[in-house]
Amino acid sequence: MALTTDLCRRLGIDVPIFQAPMAGSSTPALAAAVSNAGGLGGLGLGTVLPDKAQADIRATRAATNRPIHANFFVHTPPRDDAARADAFRQRLAPYYAELGAGAVPPLADAAPPFGDDTLDALLADCPAVVSFHFGLPPVERVRALQRAGAFVMSSATSVAEARAIEANGADAVIAQGYEAGGHQGSFHDKVGADPIGTMALVPQVVDAVRIPVIAAGGVADGRGIAAALALGAQAAQIGTAFLTCPEAATPDAHRALLLEGTPTGTILTTAFTGRRARAIVNRYARDMADARDLPDFPLLRSVTAPLAGKAMQGGSTDFSAFWAGQSASLARAAPAAELVRSLAAEAEAVLARLRA
Ligand SMILES: Cc1cc2nc3c(=O)[nH]c(=O)nc-3n(C[C@H](O)[C@H](O)[C@H](O)COP(=O)(O)O)c2cc1C
């Protein structure tokens, strides 16, 4: 039985498997391998400057003629809040001292949100699919990308966000559940609002919007893909399960923890970057469980990343932001094309068994 959906036909892909765009972890080699295997390969370009984004898109294009997906961040620019920054730098100072990492550096914004320069580059040479995380791009930008031939999507973590994405003119919505590895694509990180799991979120979003829905969060094998389709999604966006492919830019220590089944578990925390993201539990994530009034995303990353780097030089993952979803222990170390083929075959077998 062929595993395909209307969305696959519309995009010209063979199987409803989207390799999640993962800033810092997805690579042109990974995305091209997934697209060549009939899925949709993704590039996470939210943390790079426009030139690098363009270079990665070109490198992927050079390795595949199939559709590819480029993803960008549309977060609210961070506030310049000196008191908040100083308080947090003081909180980190003992860690810097312990690691011999010198003084805590000033906070810096390495990658501004999606802007005109990136838009212009995309309009000149547009990937088949463009998506946004952390909010809505202005509707004129959505329209401009669509006129240039792109299929435009945004991430939603609630029904209200999914409705707003549809109203903003997107072609599809990615319903991202609480289980997901990496950053939640919520428009705002509201303290006190409980994130919603994929199983609860996807059918509600499917009922609320008319555009296709892609399920993300906790899908890591064929059973998860079949379940996503059963909930009404037209594809599954899978991140963590691709981190252990040789083509991913995953540090060895991160890869090893995934393949060991993340013995410490995962946690949704704002303490690494200023926005909620699911990471493997380590000393820093535990210590910061009570942290409030953190500097805004992405400023916070500029003072947590050096700590992680310094600790890693000594072989410690105590401070590393190793993103992972709740299904991390289903990870396997297969090349991306083989993983896509296995996932599709597993999902087909599950669906055939359910129909028998
Ligand atoms: C290492 C990593 C990095 C991620 N980076 C991005 C990103 O740059 N943009 C984005 O839209 N989603 C990003 N995500 C979230 C994925 O799009 C997706 O929602 C998530 O991986 C799905 O859950 P799973 O990890 O359980 O498969 C990232 C996820 C991971 C694991």
Short mmCIF file of C-alpha atoms and ligand atoms in Angstrom, two decimals:
data_model
loop_
_atom_site.label_atom_id
_atom_site.label_comp_id
_atom_site.label_asym_id
_atom_site.label_seq_id
_atom_site.Cartn_x
_atom_site.Cartn_y
_atom_site.Cartn_z
CA MET A 1 0.00 0.00 0.00
CA ALA A 2 1.47 3.34 -1.01
CA LEU A 3 1.91 5.73 1.88
CA THR A 4 0.85 9.02 0.35
CA THR A 5 -1.50 11.93 1.05
CA ASP A 6 -2.99 14.87 -0.87
CA LEU A 7 -0.24 17.02 0.61
CA CYS A 8 2.44 14.66 -0.77
CA ARG A 9 0.87 14.93 -4.21
CA ARG A 10 0.67 18.71 -3.94
CA LEU A 11 4.33 19.00 -2.96
CA GLY A 12 5.57 16.31 -5.34
CA ILE A 13 7.04 14.08 -2.63
CA ASP A 14 6.55 10.33 -2.27
CA VAL A 15 5.99 9.83 1.46
CA PRO A 16 4.50 12.05 4.19
CA ILE A 17 7.77 12.32 6.08
CA PHE A 18 9.19 15.82 6.69
CA GLN A 19 12.66 15.88 8.19
CA ALA A 20 12.39 18.78 10.61
CA PRO A 21 14.45 21.86 9.85
CA MET A 22 16.82 21.95 12.85
CA ALA A 23 18.94 25.04 13.35
CA GLY A 24 22.50 23.95 14.06
CA SER A 25 21.78 20.26 13.38
CA SER A 26 20.23 19.92 9.92
CA THR A 27 22.72 20.09 7.04
CA PRO A 28 22.48 20.28 3.25
CA ALA A 29 23.62 16.62 3.14
CA LEU A 30 20.83 15.54 5.51
CA ALA A 31 18.10 17.51 3.76
CA ALA A 32 19.19 16.35 0.29
CA ALA A 33 19.34 12.70 1.37
CA VAL A 34 15.81 12.88 2.80
CA SER A 35 14.41 14.62 -0.28
CA ASN A 36 16.18 12.19 -2.61
CA ALA A 37 14.61 9.32 -0.65
CA GLY A 38 11.11 10.74 -1.30
CA GLY A 39 10.51 12.68 1.93
CA LEU A 40 10.89 16.43 2.45
CA GLY A 41 14.35 17.48 3.61
CA GLY A 42 14.53 20.58 5.81
CA LEU A 43 17.13 23.25 6.60
CA GLY A 44 16.88 25.14 9.91
CA LEU A 45 18.18 28.60 8.97
CA GLY A 46 16.80 30.62 11.90
CA THR A 47 20.17 31.20 13.55
CA VAL A 48 22.31 32.04 10.52
CA LEU A 49 22.81 35.25 8.58
CA PRO A 50 21.29 35.62 5.08
CA ASP A 51 24.49 34.73 3.17
CA LYS A 52 24.88 31.44 5.00
CA ALA A 53 21.18 30.67 4.53
CA GLN A 54 21.51 31.21 0.81
CA ALA A 55 24.71 29.11 0.65
CA ASP A 56 23.03 26.20 2.47
CA ILE A 57 20.00 26.33 0.18
CA ARG A 58 22.31 26.31 -2.87
CA ALA A 59 24.35 23.40 -1.48
CA THR A 60 21.17 21.40 -0.89
CA ARG A 61 19.85 22.23 -4.34
CA ALA A 62 23.14 21.02 -5.83
CA ALA A 63 22.56 17.62 -4.22
CA THR A 64 18.88 17.11 -5.03
CA ASN A 65 16.33 18.11 -7.66
CA ARG A 66 13.46 17.25 -5.31
CA PRO A 67 11.53 19.79 -3.16
CA ILE A 68 13.32 21.13 -0.08
CA HIS A 69 12.10 23.08 2.96
CA ALA A 70 13.81 26.15 4.46
CA ASN A 71 12.83 27.39 7.92
CA PHE A 72 13.26 30.77 9.60
CA PHE A 73 12.54 32.39 12.97
CA VAL A 74 10.05 35.25 13.28
CA HIS A 75 10.45 35.91 17.00
CA THR A 76 9.89 39.32 18.57
CA PRO A 77 13.27 41.09 18.73
CA PRO A 78 14.68 40.95 22.26
CA ARG A 79 14.27 43.80 24.74
CA ASP A 80 17.43 45.64 25.77
CA ASP A 81 16.97 45.16 29.53
CA ALA A 82 20.25 45.86 31.33
CA ALA A 83 18.99 45.01 34.83
CA ARG A 84 17.70 41.62 33.72
CA ALA A 85 20.91 40.92 31.79
CA ASP A 86 23.14 41.83 34.74
CA ALA A 87 21.13 39.74 37.21
CA PHE A 88 21.43 36.72 34.97
CA ARG A 89 25.13 37.26 34.25
CA GLN A 90 25.67 37.30 38.01
CA ARG A 91 23.80 34.05 38.33
CA LEU A 92 26.09 32.46 35.73
CA ALA A 93 29.33 33.92 37.15
CA PRO A 94 30.02 31.00 39.57
CA TYR A 95 29.79 28.53 36.67
CA TYR A 96 32.19 30.61 34.57
CA ALA A 97 34.58 30.73 37.55
CA GLU A 98 34.32 26.97 38.14
CA LEU A 99 35.16 26.22 34.51
CA GLY A 100 37.91 28.84 34.30
CA ALA A 101 35.95 30.48 31.48
CA GLY A 102 36.79 34.08 32.45
CA ALA A 103 34.20 36.82 32.84
CA VAL A 104 30.60 36.31 31.70
CA PRO A 105 30.45 38.14 28.34
CA PRO A 106 27.88 40.82 27.57
CA LEU A 107 24.69 39.53 25.95
CA ALA A 108 24.65 39.66 22.16
CA ASP A 109 22.07 39.01 19.44
CA ALA A 110 23.74 36.79 16.86
CA ALA A 111 20.80 36.30 14.48
CA PRO A 112 17.99 38.80 13.99
CA PRO A 113 14.52 37.55 12.97
CA PHE A 114 13.64 36.90 9.32
CA GLY A 115 14.03 40.19 7.46
CA ASP A 116 13.97 41.81 4.03
CA ASP A 117 17.48 40.70 3.07
CA THR A 118 16.62 37.02 3.57
CA LEU A 119 13.25 37.53 1.87
CA ASP A 120 14.93 39.07 -1.17
CA ALA A 121 17.36 36.16 -1.42
CA LEU A 122 14.48 33.68 -1.23
CA LEU A 123 12.43 35.53 -3.82
CA ALA A 124 15.34 35.35 -6.24
CA ASP A 125 15.73 31.60 -5.79
CA CYS A 126 12.87 30.10 -3.81
CA PRO A 127 12.86 26.67 -2.16
CA ALA A 128 9.63 24.68 -2.68
CA VAL A 129 8.64 25.01 0.97
CA VAL A 130 9.34 27.87 3.41
CA SER A 131 8.26 27.78 7.04
CA PHE A 132 8.33 30.01 10.09
CA HIS A 133 8.75 29.31 13.79
CA PHE A 134 7.75 31.56 16.74
CA GLY A 135 4.98 33.59 15.14
CA LEU A 136 3.59 35.03 11.96
CA PRO A 137 5.53 36.74 9.21
CA PRO A 138 3.75 39.83 7.82
CA VAL A 139 1.07 38.66 5.38
CA GLU A 140 2.71 40.57 2.47
CA ARG A 141 5.81 38.40 2.94
CA VAL A 142 3.70 35.25 2.89
CA ARG A 143 2.07 36.41 -0.35
CA ALA A 144 5.41 37.38 -1.91
CA LEU A 145 6.87 33.94 -1.16
CA GLN A 146 3.79 32.25 -2.59
CA ARG A 147 4.04 34.33 -5.77
CA ALA A 148 7.67 33.17 -6.04
CA GLY A 149 6.38 29.58 -5.95
CA ALA A 150 6.82 28.65 -2.28
CA PHE A 151 4.42 26.58 -0.21
CA VAL A 152 4.35 28.49 3.09
CA MET A 153 3.85 26.97 6.55
CA SER A 154 4.10 28.09 10.19
CA SER A 155 4.30 26.20 13.49
CA ALA A 156 1.37 26.25 15.93
CA THR A 157 1.33 24.94 19.48
CA SER A 158 -2.36 25.72 20.10
CA VAL A 159 -5.63 25.88 18.18
CA ALA A 160 -5.62 29.68 18.42
CA GLU A 161 -2.17 29.87 16.83
CA ALA A 162 -3.25 27.47 14.06
CA ARG A 163 -6.27 29.68 13.28
CA ALA A 164 -4.05 32.77 13.19
CA ILE A 165 -1.66 31.02 10.79
CA GLU A 166 -4.50 30.14 8.44
CA ALA A 167 -5.88 33.69 8.63
CA ASN A 168 -2.38 34.97 7.79
CA GLY A 169 -2.51 33.18 4.44
CA ALA A 170 -0.28 30.13 5.05
CA ASP A 171 -0.71 27.00 2.91
CA ALA A 172 -0.34 24.58 5.84
CA VAL A 173 0.14 24.49 9.59
CA ILE A 174 2.62 22.42 11.58
CA ALA A 175 0.88 21.35 14.79
CA GLN A 176 3.75 20.95 17.23
CA GLY A 177 3.10 19.11 20.46
CA TYR A 178 4.71 19.29 23.87
CA GLU A 179 6.77 16.15 23.14
CA ALA A 180 8.82 17.86 20.43
CA GLY A 181 12.57 18.24 20.69
CA GLY A 182 14.03 21.73 20.35
CA HIS A 183 12.09 24.96 20.58
CA GLN A 184 8.35 25.13 20.90
CA GLY A 185 7.14 27.34 18.06
CA SER A 186 4.68 29.18 20.33
CA PHE A 187 4.05 32.80 19.43
CA HIS A 188 4.62 33.75 23.10
CA ASP A 189 6.04 31.75 25.97
CA LYS A 190 3.22 32.35 28.41
CA VAL A 191 4.23 31.28 31.89
CA GLY A 192 1.43 29.24 33.39
CA ALA A 193 -0.06 28.04 30.10
CA ASP A 194 0.35 24.28 29.81
CA PRO A 195 1.83 23.15 26.48
CA ILE A 196 -0.41 20.66 24.61
CA GLY A 197 0.64 17.15 23.57
CA THR A 198 0.63 16.05 19.91
CA MET A 199 -2.17 13.51 20.45
CA ALA A 200 -4.49 16.21 21.84
CA LEU A 201 -3.35 19.06 19.57
CA VAL A 202 -3.42 17.53 16.09
CA PRO A 203 -7.12 16.50 15.85
CA GLN A 204 -8.24 19.83 17.32
CA VAL A 205 -6.15 21.74 14.78
CA VAL A 206 -7.42 19.50 11.96
CA ASP A 207 -10.99 20.39 12.99
CA ALA A 208 -10.22 24.10 13.35
CA VAL A 209 -8.54 24.88 10.01
CA ARG A 210 -9.12 24.03 6.35
CA ILE A 211 -5.46 23.99 5.32
CA PRO A 212 -3.39 20.77 5.62
CA VAL A 213 -1.92 19.94 9.02
CA ILE A 214 1.51 18.41 9.66
CA ALA A 215 2.00 16.68 13.03
CA ALA A 216 5.25 17.29 14.92
CA GLY A 217 6.44 16.09 18.30
CA GLY A 218 7.25 12.61 19.51
CA VAL A 219 6.97 10.90 16.10
CA ALA A 220 10.04 8.69 15.71
CA ASP A 221 8.94 5.49 13.96
CA GLY A 222 6.30 4.09 11.62
CA ARG A 223 3.79 3.70 14.45
CA GLY A 224 4.00 7.44 15.13
CA ILE A 225 3.56 8.30 11.45
CA ALA A 226 0.50 6.03 11.18
CA ALA A 227 -0.89 7.64 14.36
CA ALA A 228 -0.31 11.16 12.96
CA LEU A 229 -2.22 10.21 9.79
CA ALA A 230 -5.00 8.66 11.90
CA LEU A 231 -5.33 11.95 13.80
CA GLY A 232 -5.94 13.73 10.49
CA ALA A 233 -2.46 15.04 9.75
CA GLN A 234 -1.23 14.83 6.15
CA ALA A 235 2.42 14.37 7.12
CA ALA A 236 4.65 14.02 10.16
CA GLN A 237 7.55 16.38 10.82
CA ILE A 238 10.28 14.42 12.56
CA GLY A 239 13.32 15.97 14.20
CA THR A 240 14.99 13.97 16.95
CA ALA A 241 14.96 10.69 15.02
CA PHE A 242 17.10 12.32 12.31
CA LEU A 243 19.71 13.62 14.77
CA THR A 244 21.46 10.24 14.85
CA CYS A 245 21.81 10.04 11.06
CA PRO A 246 25.46 10.39 10.00
CA GLU A 247 24.48 13.37 7.81
CA ALA A 248 23.28 15.45 10.81
CA ALA A 249 25.64 17.94 12.47
CA THR A 250 25.03 16.39 15.89
CA PRO A 251 27.99 16.51 18.32
CA ASP A 252 29.26 13.03 19.21
CA ALA A 253 28.33 13.42 22.89
CA HIS A 254 24.76 14.38 21.95
CA ARG A 255 24.52 11.48 19.50
CA ALA A 256 25.80 9.07 22.16
CA LEU A 257 23.20 10.21 24.71
CA LEU A 258 20.42 9.77 22.14
CA LEU A 259 21.60 6.29 21.22
CA GLU A 260 21.81 5.40 24.93
CA GLY A 261 18.13 6.35 25.20
CA THR A 262 18.68 9.70 27.00
CA PRO A 263 19.07 8.09 30.46
CA THR A 264 18.41 11.41 32.27
CA GLY A 265 15.24 12.12 30.27
CA THR A 266 14.26 15.42 28.65
CA ILE A 267 12.91 18.69 29.99
CA LEU A 268 11.13 21.71 28.52
CA THR A 269 13.12 24.71 29.71
CA THR A 270 13.67 28.38 28.86
CA ALA A 271 17.07 28.42 30.57
CA PHE A 272 19.27 27.76 27.53
CA THR A 273 17.95 30.36 25.09
CA GLY A 274 15.14 32.38 26.68
CA ARG A 275 12.37 30.41 24.93
CA ARG A 276 10.87 27.05 25.82
CA ALA A 277 12.84 24.22 24.28
CA ARG A 278 13.07 20.50 25.06
CA ALA A 279 16.57 19.33 25.92
CA ILE A 280 18.29 16.37 27.53
CA VAL A 281 18.32 16.90 31.30
CA ASN A 282 21.75 17.88 32.63
CA ARG A 283 23.18 19.76 35.58
CA TYR A 284 22.49 23.22 34.15
CA ALA A 285 18.88 22.41 33.23
CA ARG A 286 18.32 21.01 36.73
CA ASP A 287 19.97 23.98 38.47
CA MET A 288 17.92 26.45 36.46
CA ALA A 289 14.55 24.79 37.00
CA ASP A 290 13.45 27.74 39.17
CA ALA A 291 14.98 30.50 36.98
CA ARG A 292 12.62 33.37 36.19
CA ASP A 293 12.99 36.78 34.51
CA LEU A 294 15.57 35.48 32.07
CA PRO A 295 16.94 37.68 29.28
CA ASP A 296 14.95 37.39 26.05
CA PHE A 297 15.52 34.91 23.23
CA PRO A 298 17.99 34.69 21.60
CA LEU A 299 20.22 36.92 23.80
CA LEU A 300 20.42 34.34 26.56
CA ARG A 301 22.14 31.86 24.25
CA SER A 302 25.17 34.16 23.95
CA VAL A 303 26.03 33.54 27.62
CA THR A 304 25.00 29.87 27.93
CA ALA A 305 26.73 28.64 24.73
CA PRO A 306 30.28 29.59 25.87
CA LEU A 307 29.73 27.68 29.12
CA ALA A 308 28.66 24.60 27.18
CA GLY A 309 31.68 24.90 24.88
CA LYS A 310 34.13 25.25 27.75
CA ALA A 311 32.64 22.30 29.65
CA MET A 312 32.71 20.15 26.50
CA GLN A 313 36.45 20.83 26.15
CA GLY A 314 36.77 19.02 29.47
CA GLY A 315 34.50 16.22 28.30
CA SER A 316 31.45 17.37 30.30
CA THR A 317 27.92 17.78 28.93
CA ASP A 318 26.76 19.54 32.12
CA PHE A 319 25.95 22.78 30.28
CA SER A 320 25.11 21.56 26.77
CA ALA A 321 21.79 22.40 25.14
CA PHE A 322 21.28 18.99 23.58
CA TRP A 323 17.79 19.22 22.08
CA ALA A 324 15.77 16.01 22.11
CA GLY A 325 12.12 15.05 21.97
CA GLN A 326 10.31 12.69 24.30
CA SER A 327 10.63 9.79 21.83
CA ALA A 328 14.42 10.13 21.80
CA SER A 329 15.02 6.57 22.91
CA LEU A 330 13.58 5.31 19.60
CA ALA A 331 16.68 6.76 17.89
CA ARG A 332 18.70 4.57 15.52
CA ALA A 333 21.97 5.32 13.76
CA ALA A 334 20.93 4.81 10.14
CA PRO A 335 21.79 6.94 7.10
CA ALA A 336 18.94 9.36 6.32
CA ALA A 337 17.76 7.66 3.12
CA GLU A 338 17.62 4.32 4.88
CA LEU A 339 15.74 5.89 7.80
CA VAL A 340 13.14 7.43 5.47
CA ARG A 341 12.63 4.08 3.73
CA SER A 342 12.33 2.20 7.05
CA LEU A 343 9.92 4.76 8.51
CA ALA A 344 7.71 4.57 5.41
CA ALA A 345 7.74 0.76 5.34
CA GLU A 346 6.92 0.59 9.05
CA ALA A 347 4.03 3.04 8.69
CA GLU A 348 2.66 1.13 5.69
CA ALA A 349 2.82 -2.13 7.67
CA VAL A 350 1.00 -0.56 10.63
CA LEU A 351 -1.74 0.84 8.40
CA ALA A 352 -2.11 -2.49 6.56
CA ARG A 353 -2.39 -4.33 9.87
CA LEU A 354 -5.06 -1.93 11.12
CA ARG A 355 -7.04 -2.33 7.89
CA ALA A 356 -6.80 -6.15 7.84
C1 LIG B 1 17.89 19.65 17.37
C2 LIG B 1 16.58 20.28 17.01
C3 LIG B 1 16.57 21.54 16.45
C4 LIG B 1 15.36 22.12 16.04
N1 LIG B 1 15.39 23.34 15.39
C5 LIG B 1 14.25 23.81 14.83
C6 LIG B 1 14.28 24.94 13.98
O1 LIG B 1 15.35 25.53 13.72
N2 LIG B 1 13.12 25.36 13.43
C7 LIG B 1 11.92 24.72 13.66
O2 LIG B 1 10.89 25.14 13.12
N3 LIG B 1 11.86 23.64 14.47
C8 LIG B 1 12.99 23.17 15.04
N4 LIG B 1 12.94 22.04 15.83
C9 LIG B 1 11.63 21.43 16.12
C10 LIG B 1 11.19 20.54 14.97
O3 LIG B 1 10.72 21.31 13.88
C11 LIG B 1 10.06 19.58 15.37
O4 LIG B 1 8.95 20.32 15.84
C12 LIG B 1 10.45 18.58 16.41
O5 LIG B 1 11.72 18.05 16.17
C13 LIG B 1 9.44 17.44 16.41
O6 LIG B 1 9.59 16.63 17.54
P1 LIG B 1 10.60 15.39 17.60
O7 LIG B 1 11.93 15.99 17.88
O8 LIG B 1 10.07 14.59 18.75
O9 LIG B 1 10.55 14.67 16.30
C14 LIG B 1 14.13 21.44 16.27
C15 LIG B 1 14.16 20.19 16.86
C16 LIG B 1 15.34 19.60 17.23
C17 LIG B 1 15.32 18.22 17.84
#
